Amino acid sequence: MPPSIDSLDLPPFRPRFPWWGADLQTIAIRLTSSRVLDLAPHTSERLAFPMADRTGDILLGMLDRPAEAVDGRPLVLLVHGCTGSEDSAYMLNAARHLLARGYTVLRLNLRGCGPSRPYCREHYHLGRTADFRRVLWQIPEELTGNGIVAVGYSLGGAMLLKYLGEEGAFSPLRGAATICAPIDLAANCKHMMRPRNWLYHAYLLSDMKAEALAEGASNTPEECETIRAARSVWDFNDKFIAPRYGFRDVEDYYALCTPHAFMPEIRVPTMVLAACDDPWIPVECYRDFKWSDNPALLPVLPPAGGHIGFHAHDSTQPWCDIAMEKFFDRLAPASC
């Protein structure tokens, strides 16, 4: 059972000047990020996770060790969103916050993302939950004595929810949290393609194309042309991702991978956090889900915060990081 919302003792989220409104909350992290990668006084080292599917692909992660570890704290696995990486600002913000509180953190790069791109012929997609299993299996035992918890942002959160539903009670994780995850993929893609989101959509599609065509990717000339010609995220997934990875079309891909179909089977305590004003994620998908049917899930739905924004009036640390920390602090000990 997850901690109750009352036990988290979360302060109400109120936006910080000048980041008022969903769009400013969403873009603030890109406008204010210093892009300083140094986490000193904490230390970092590279880990590699070979995949077992005969592709030869290797996922890379960055292991961050706190300057002063706290006994009993689990390893925290952070998983980025679409076109993100270990160096995405929200990943670094969360890592700094957790390291200062004695957690060891592993920032994972999904298949073909960030530093993993040159070592991967293939691409990540929402169905690739086997990659999570392979990574968890390979994490050194000296890091897992107090268990593992995982945090997924946006698309990484959707993949994490799918994985948790597939595993049910057999997942090795002590707990999990998702931040602004799309839980209905078809509805979310259509929401993103609305005229008011044209700039977000163009930005995301451009990054998806660049990522899919970057050095290391193994694409046929026809696939490269398909990627370049895509006019929407829907089109990209329909013409490239779906046929390459065995789906009939984009609707088949979304139907088979959409998180809300797997969430009823989750048995690991999981906080599902999303802002009701997220311009990328339709909140109706969250409101329509029957949370009371699965006591392992704790929905946290503040009225504002944008997409992975949560820049609050009373702290320079994103409110979602504080919620995540409180949730993990109140999980039952690994020995229980």
Short mmCIF file of C-alpha atoms in Angstrom, two decimals:
data_model
loop_
_atom_site.label_atom_id
_atom_site.label_comp_id
_atom_site.label_asym_id
_atom_site.label_seq_id
_atom_site.Cartn_x
_atom_site.Cartn_y
_atom_site.Cartn_z
CA MET A 1 0.00 0.00 0.00
CA PRO A 2 1.34 3.47 -0.82
CA PRO A 3 1.44 6.26 1.75
CA SER A 4 -1.77 8.27 1.92
CA ILE A 5 -1.90 11.73 0.39
CA ASP A 6 -2.40 13.21 3.87
CA SER A 7 0.70 11.48 5.24
CA LEU A 8 2.86 13.18 2.60
CA ASP A 9 2.11 16.55 4.20
CA LEU A 10 2.52 18.32 0.87
CA PRO A 11 2.21 22.09 0.77
CA PRO A 12 -0.39 23.22 -1.78
CA PHE A 13 1.16 24.06 -5.13
CA ARG A 14 1.10 27.76 -6.01
CA PRO A 15 3.13 29.05 -8.97
CA ARG A 16 6.13 31.33 -8.51
CA PHE A 17 6.41 34.73 -10.21
CA PRO A 18 6.85 35.15 -13.14
CA TRP A 19 5.89 31.57 -14.08
CA TRP A 20 2.13 32.02 -14.00
CA GLY A 21 0.02 29.84 -16.25
CA ALA A 22 0.52 26.38 -17.72
CA ASP A 23 2.66 27.41 -20.67
CA LEU A 24 5.14 29.48 -18.67
CA GLN A 25 5.39 26.67 -16.12
CA THR A 26 6.15 24.25 -18.98
CA ILE A 27 8.87 26.30 -20.68
CA ALA A 28 10.41 27.78 -17.51
CA ILE A 29 12.79 24.89 -16.98
CA ARG A 30 14.24 25.44 -20.45
CA LEU A 31 14.57 29.19 -19.93
CA THR A 32 16.13 29.03 -16.48
CA SER A 33 18.29 25.89 -16.67
CA SER A 34 21.96 26.65 -16.22
CA ARG A 35 22.88 23.38 -17.94
CA VAL A 36 25.64 22.89 -15.38
CA LEU A 37 26.23 19.15 -15.27
CA ASP A 38 28.60 19.13 -12.29
CA LEU A 39 26.86 17.62 -9.25
CA ALA A 40 29.77 18.25 -6.86
CA PRO A 41 30.38 17.44 -4.07
CA HIS A 42 28.64 14.26 -5.17
CA THR A 43 30.42 11.87 -7.54
CA SER A 44 29.30 10.24 -10.78
CA GLU A 45 30.36 7.23 -12.83
CA ARG A 46 29.26 5.66 -16.10
CA LEU A 47 27.36 2.35 -16.15
CA ALA A 48 26.61 0.28 -19.26
CA PHE A 49 23.72 -2.14 -19.73
CA PRO A 50 24.00 -4.49 -22.76
CA MET A 51 20.62 -5.57 -24.09
CA ALA A 52 19.85 -9.27 -24.52
CA ASP A 53 17.90 -9.13 -27.81
CA ARG A 54 20.82 -9.80 -30.20
CA THR A 55 20.87 -6.21 -31.45
CA GLY A 56 24.19 -5.44 -29.78
CA ASP A 57 22.58 -2.32 -28.30
CA ILE A 58 23.94 -0.90 -25.05
CA LEU A 59 22.05 1.48 -22.77
CA LEU A 60 24.16 3.89 -20.77
CA GLY A 61 23.36 5.37 -17.39
CA MET A 62 25.01 7.80 -15.00
CA LEU A 63 25.34 6.62 -11.41
CA ASP A 64 25.45 9.48 -8.91
CA ARG A 65 26.66 8.75 -5.37
CA PRO A 66 25.88 11.16 -2.54
CA ALA A 67 28.71 12.80 -0.64
CA GLU A 68 26.97 11.61 2.54
CA ALA A 69 24.82 8.52 2.08
CA VAL A 70 21.92 7.85 4.47
CA ASP A 71 21.47 4.26 5.64
CA GLY A 72 18.35 2.49 4.47
CA ARG A 73 17.74 4.67 1.42
CA PRO A 74 16.92 2.76 -1.79
CA LEU A 75 18.59 3.36 -5.14
CA VAL A 76 16.51 5.80 -7.23
CA LEU A 77 16.29 5.05 -10.96
CA LEU A 78 15.33 8.12 -13.02
CA VAL A 79 13.87 7.65 -16.52
CA HIS A 80 13.56 10.64 -18.86
CA GLY A 81 10.81 11.57 -21.28
CA CYS A 82 10.56 11.73 -25.08
CA THR A 83 13.79 13.06 -26.67
CA GLY A 84 15.27 13.56 -23.20
CA SER A 85 18.40 12.09 -21.63
CA GLU A 86 20.37 11.82 -18.40
CA ASP A 87 21.22 15.51 -18.80
CA SER A 88 17.67 16.82 -19.13
CA ALA A 89 17.16 19.66 -16.66
CA TYR A 90 14.38 17.90 -14.75
CA MET A 91 16.62 14.81 -14.36
CA LEU A 92 19.48 16.91 -12.99
CA ASN A 93 17.18 18.87 -10.67
CA ALA A 94 15.78 15.65 -9.22
CA ALA A 95 19.24 14.08 -8.91
CA ARG A 96 20.65 17.09 -7.02
CA HIS A 97 17.67 17.10 -4.66
CA LEU A 98 17.85 13.39 -3.90
CA LEU A 99 21.65 13.31 -3.57
CA ALA A 100 21.50 16.08 -0.97
CA ARG A 101 19.20 13.82 1.04
CA GLY A 102 21.47 10.80 0.92
CA TYR A 103 19.95 8.85 -1.96
CA THR A 104 22.07 7.17 -4.64
CA VAL A 105 20.67 7.97 -8.09
CA LEU A 106 20.91 6.24 -11.47
CA ARG A 107 19.98 8.43 -14.45
CA LEU A 108 19.12 6.04 -17.29
CA ASN A 109 19.24 6.83 -21.00
CA LEU A 110 16.60 4.92 -22.94
CA ARG A 111 17.54 3.00 -26.07
CA GLY A 112 18.92 5.40 -28.66
CA CYS A 113 18.74 8.46 -26.39
CA GLY A 114 21.47 10.90 -25.36
CA PRO A 115 24.77 9.14 -24.65
CA SER A 116 23.13 5.78 -25.54
CA ARG A 117 22.50 6.85 -29.14
CA PRO A 118 25.92 5.94 -30.63
CA TYR A 119 25.70 2.50 -29.01
CA CYS A 120 22.20 1.61 -30.19
CA ARG A 121 21.08 0.55 -33.65
CA GLU A 122 17.47 0.50 -32.52
CA HIS A 123 15.07 3.09 -31.08
CA TYR A 124 13.05 3.31 -27.90
CA HIS A 125 9.28 3.08 -28.07
CA LEU A 126 6.49 2.69 -25.53
CA GLY A 127 6.40 -1.09 -25.82
CA ARG A 128 10.06 -1.60 -24.89
CA THR A 129 9.48 -2.52 -21.26
CA ALA A 130 11.86 -5.46 -21.65
CA ASP A 131 14.64 -2.86 -21.52
CA PHE A 132 13.61 -1.98 -17.94
CA ARG A 133 13.78 -5.63 -16.93
CA ARG A 134 17.22 -6.04 -18.44
CA VAL A 135 18.55 -2.91 -16.73
CA LEU A 136 17.12 -3.88 -13.34
CA TRP A 137 18.63 -7.35 -13.65
CA GLN A 138 22.10 -5.88 -14.34
CA ILE A 139 22.29 -3.24 -11.59
CA PRO A 140 25.20 -4.23 -9.30
CA GLU A 141 24.10 -5.89 -6.06
CA GLU A 142 26.09 -3.43 -3.96
CA LEU A 143 23.61 -0.75 -5.06
CA THR A 144 20.41 -2.67 -4.38
CA GLY A 145 20.77 -3.74 -0.74
CA ASN A 146 18.03 -1.29 0.31
CA GLY A 147 15.90 -1.93 -2.76
CA ILE A 148 15.17 0.16 -5.84
CA VAL A 149 12.55 2.81 -6.55
CA ALA A 150 11.91 4.31 -9.99
CA VAL A 151 10.72 7.67 -11.31
CA GLY A 152 9.50 8.14 -14.88
CA TYR A 153 8.94 11.51 -16.53
CA SER A 154 6.36 11.96 -19.31
CA LEU A 155 6.97 9.14 -21.86
CA GLY A 156 9.38 7.48 -19.41
CA GLY A 157 6.54 7.49 -16.89
CA ALA A 158 4.19 5.86 -19.41
CA MET A 159 6.73 3.11 -20.05
CA LEU A 160 7.20 2.65 -16.30
CA LEU A 161 3.44 2.27 -15.70
CA LYS A 162 3.18 -0.30 -18.48
CA TYR A 163 6.11 -2.25 -17.02
CA LEU A 164 4.61 -2.17 -13.51
CA GLY A 165 1.28 -3.46 -14.80
CA GLU A 166 2.96 -6.28 -16.71
CA GLU A 167 4.96 -7.35 -13.65
CA GLY A 168 2.20 -7.02 -11.07
CA ALA A 169 3.42 -8.35 -7.72
CA PHE A 170 6.64 -9.71 -9.27
CA SER A 171 8.36 -6.38 -9.85
CA PRO A 172 11.57 -5.99 -7.81
CA LEU A 173 10.82 -2.29 -7.21
CA ARG A 174 9.94 -1.05 -3.71
CA GLY A 175 8.01 1.86 -5.11
CA ALA A 176 7.59 4.10 -8.14
CA ALA A 177 6.46 7.56 -9.17
CA THR A 178 5.47 9.04 -12.51
CA ILE A 179 5.48 12.73 -13.39
CA CYS A 180 3.13 13.98 -16.13
CA ALA A 181 2.87 10.60 -17.89
CA PRO A 182 0.53 10.23 -20.87
CA ILE A 183 -1.75 7.39 -19.75
CA ASP A 184 -4.01 7.34 -22.86
CA LEU A 185 -1.66 7.47 -25.82
CA ALA A 186 -4.12 8.05 -28.65
CA ALA A 187 -5.98 10.77 -26.76
CA ASN A 188 -2.70 12.37 -25.77
CA CYS A 189 -1.31 12.48 -29.31
CA LYS A 190 -4.53 14.05 -30.63
CA HIS A 191 -4.41 16.55 -27.75
CA MET A 192 -0.83 17.50 -28.65
CA MET A 193 -1.79 18.11 -32.27
CA ARG A 194 -4.42 20.74 -31.39
CA PRO A 195 -3.75 24.16 -33.00
CA ARG A 196 -2.96 25.77 -29.60
CA ASN A 197 -0.08 23.28 -29.20
CA TRP A 198 1.45 23.73 -32.65
CA LEU A 199 4.73 25.13 -31.29
CA TYR A 200 5.14 22.33 -28.74
CA HIS A 201 4.28 19.77 -31.40
CA ALA A 202 6.74 21.18 -33.94
CA TYR A 203 9.49 21.30 -31.31
CA LEU A 204 8.88 17.70 -30.22
CA LEU A 205 8.61 16.33 -33.76
CA SER A 206 11.83 18.05 -34.82
CA ASP A 207 13.70 16.51 -31.88
CA MET A 208 12.22 13.06 -32.55
CA LYS A 209 13.41 13.19 -36.16
CA ALA A 210 16.90 14.35 -35.19
CA GLU A 211 17.16 11.61 -32.58
CA ALA A 212 15.99 8.86 -34.99
CA LEU A 213 18.47 9.97 -37.67
CA ALA A 214 21.47 10.53 -35.39
CA GLU A 215 24.76 8.64 -35.57
CA GLY A 216 24.39 5.03 -34.48
CA ALA A 217 20.81 4.50 -35.67
CA SER A 218 20.38 1.70 -38.21
CA ASN A 219 17.76 2.87 -40.69
CA THR A 220 17.17 1.90 -44.30
CA PRO A 221 17.19 4.72 -46.89
CA GLU A 222 13.42 4.33 -47.14
CA GLU A 223 13.03 4.71 -43.37
CA CYS A 224 15.22 7.81 -43.35
CA GLU A 225 12.99 9.37 -45.99
CA THR A 226 9.87 8.37 -44.01
CA ILE A 227 11.27 10.00 -40.87
CA ARG A 228 12.11 13.24 -42.70
CA ALA A 229 8.69 13.34 -44.38
CA ALA A 230 6.64 12.89 -41.17
CA ARG A 231 4.32 15.85 -40.60
CA SER A 232 3.14 14.95 -37.11
CA VAL A 233 3.99 12.73 -34.15
CA TRP A 234 1.02 10.58 -35.18
CA ASP A 235 2.50 10.28 -38.68
CA PHE A 236 5.99 9.50 -37.31
CA ASN A 237 4.64 6.65 -35.19
CA ASP A 238 2.29 5.40 -37.90
CA LYS A 239 4.79 5.34 -40.77
CA PHE A 240 8.05 4.59 -38.93
CA ILE A 241 7.73 3.20 -35.39
CA ALA A 242 4.66 0.98 -35.91
CA PRO A 243 5.80 -0.96 -39.01
CA ARG A 244 9.41 -1.22 -37.85
CA TYR A 245 8.44 -2.83 -34.54
CA GLY A 246 5.64 -5.14 -35.61
CA PHE A 247 2.49 -3.07 -35.04
CA ARG A 248 -0.21 -2.87 -37.72
CA ASP A 249 -0.40 0.91 -37.50
CA VAL A 250 -0.25 3.73 -34.97
CA GLU A 251 -3.66 2.86 -33.53
CA ASP A 252 -2.52 -0.71 -32.92
CA TYR A 253 0.71 0.57 -31.36
CA TYR A 254 -1.13 2.93 -29.01
CA ALA A 255 -3.83 0.38 -28.11
CA LEU A 256 -1.29 -2.31 -27.16
CA CYS A 257 1.02 0.02 -25.21
CA THR A 258 -1.29 2.55 -23.56
CA PRO A 259 -0.64 2.68 -19.79
CA HIS A 260 -4.24 2.91 -18.55
CA ALA A 261 -4.82 -0.66 -19.79
CA PHE A 262 -2.02 -1.90 -17.51
CA MET A 263 -2.53 0.31 -14.46
CA PRO A 264 -5.26 -1.87 -12.84
CA GLU A 265 -2.64 -4.64 -12.47
CA ILE A 266 0.02 -2.56 -10.69
CA ARG A 267 0.87 -3.91 -7.24
CA VAL A 268 3.91 -1.76 -6.39
CA PRO A 269 3.12 1.42 -4.40
CA THR A 270 3.07 4.08 -7.11
CA MET A 271 2.48 7.83 -6.98
CA VAL A 272 0.96 9.13 -10.21
CA LEU A 273 1.48 12.91 -10.33
CA ALA A 274 0.17 15.25 -13.02
CA ALA A 275 -0.94 18.87 -13.25
CA CYS A 276 -4.56 19.50 -14.18
CA ASP A 277 -3.47 22.34 -16.49
CA ASP A 278 -0.75 20.37 -18.33
CA PRO A 279 -0.85 21.64 -21.94
CA TRP A 280 0.68 18.36 -23.20
CA ILE A 281 -1.44 15.83 -21.27
CA PRO A 282 -5.28 15.88 -21.23
CA VAL A 283 -6.29 15.76 -17.57
CA GLU A 284 -9.58 14.06 -18.45
CA CYS A 285 -7.64 10.80 -18.88
CA TYR A 286 -6.60 11.03 -15.23
CA ARG A 287 -10.02 12.11 -13.98
CA ASP A 288 -11.76 9.25 -15.80
CA PHE A 289 -9.51 6.51 -14.40
CA LYS A 290 -11.05 4.53 -11.49
CA TRP A 291 -8.35 5.10 -8.90
CA SER A 292 -10.36 3.50 -6.11
CA ASP A 293 -10.16 0.15 -7.91
CA ASN A 294 -6.41 -0.11 -7.30
CA PRO A 295 -5.15 0.79 -3.81
CA ALA A 296 -1.52 0.52 -4.99
CA LEU A 297 -1.93 3.78 -6.92
CA LEU A 298 -1.80 7.23 -5.32
CA PRO A 299 -3.03 9.99 -7.68
CA VAL A 300 -1.64 13.45 -6.96
CA LEU A 301 -3.34 16.00 -9.22
CA PRO A 302 -2.57 19.62 -8.29
CA PRO A 303 -4.61 22.19 -10.23
CA ALA A 304 -1.53 23.79 -11.83
CA GLY A 305 2.10 23.07 -12.70
CA GLY A 306 2.24 22.70 -16.48
CA HIS A 307 4.20 19.85 -18.07
CA ILE A 308 7.03 18.86 -15.69
CA GLY A 309 7.10 22.43 -14.42
CA PHE A 310 5.86 22.79 -10.83
CA HIS A 311 7.85 25.97 -10.09
CA ALA A 312 6.38 26.82 -6.69
CA HIS A 313 6.22 30.08 -4.78
CA ASP A 314 7.84 28.71 -1.63
CA SER A 315 10.85 26.81 -3.03
CA THR A 316 13.34 26.94 -5.88
CA GLN A 317 13.13 23.14 -6.05
CA PRO A 318 10.35 21.88 -8.35
CA TRP A 319 7.31 20.88 -6.29
CA CYS A 320 7.19 17.47 -8.02
CA ASP A 321 10.67 16.64 -6.64
CA ILE A 322 9.52 17.44 -3.11
CA ALA A 323 6.41 15.25 -3.57
CA MET A 324 8.53 12.40 -4.90
CA GLU A 325 11.00 12.66 -2.01
CA LYS A 326 8.21 12.62 0.58
CA PHE A 327 6.58 9.63 -1.10
CA PHE A 328 9.78 7.56 -1.10
CA ASP A 329 10.66 8.59 2.46
CA ARG A 330 7.36 7.17 3.69
CA LEU A 331 7.52 3.81 1.91
CA ALA A 332 7.81 0.75 4.12
CA PRO A 333 11.42 -0.37 4.79
CA ALA A 334 12.86 -2.93 2.38
CA SER A 335 12.89 -5.58 5.13
CA CYS A 336 9.13 -5.32 5.68
#
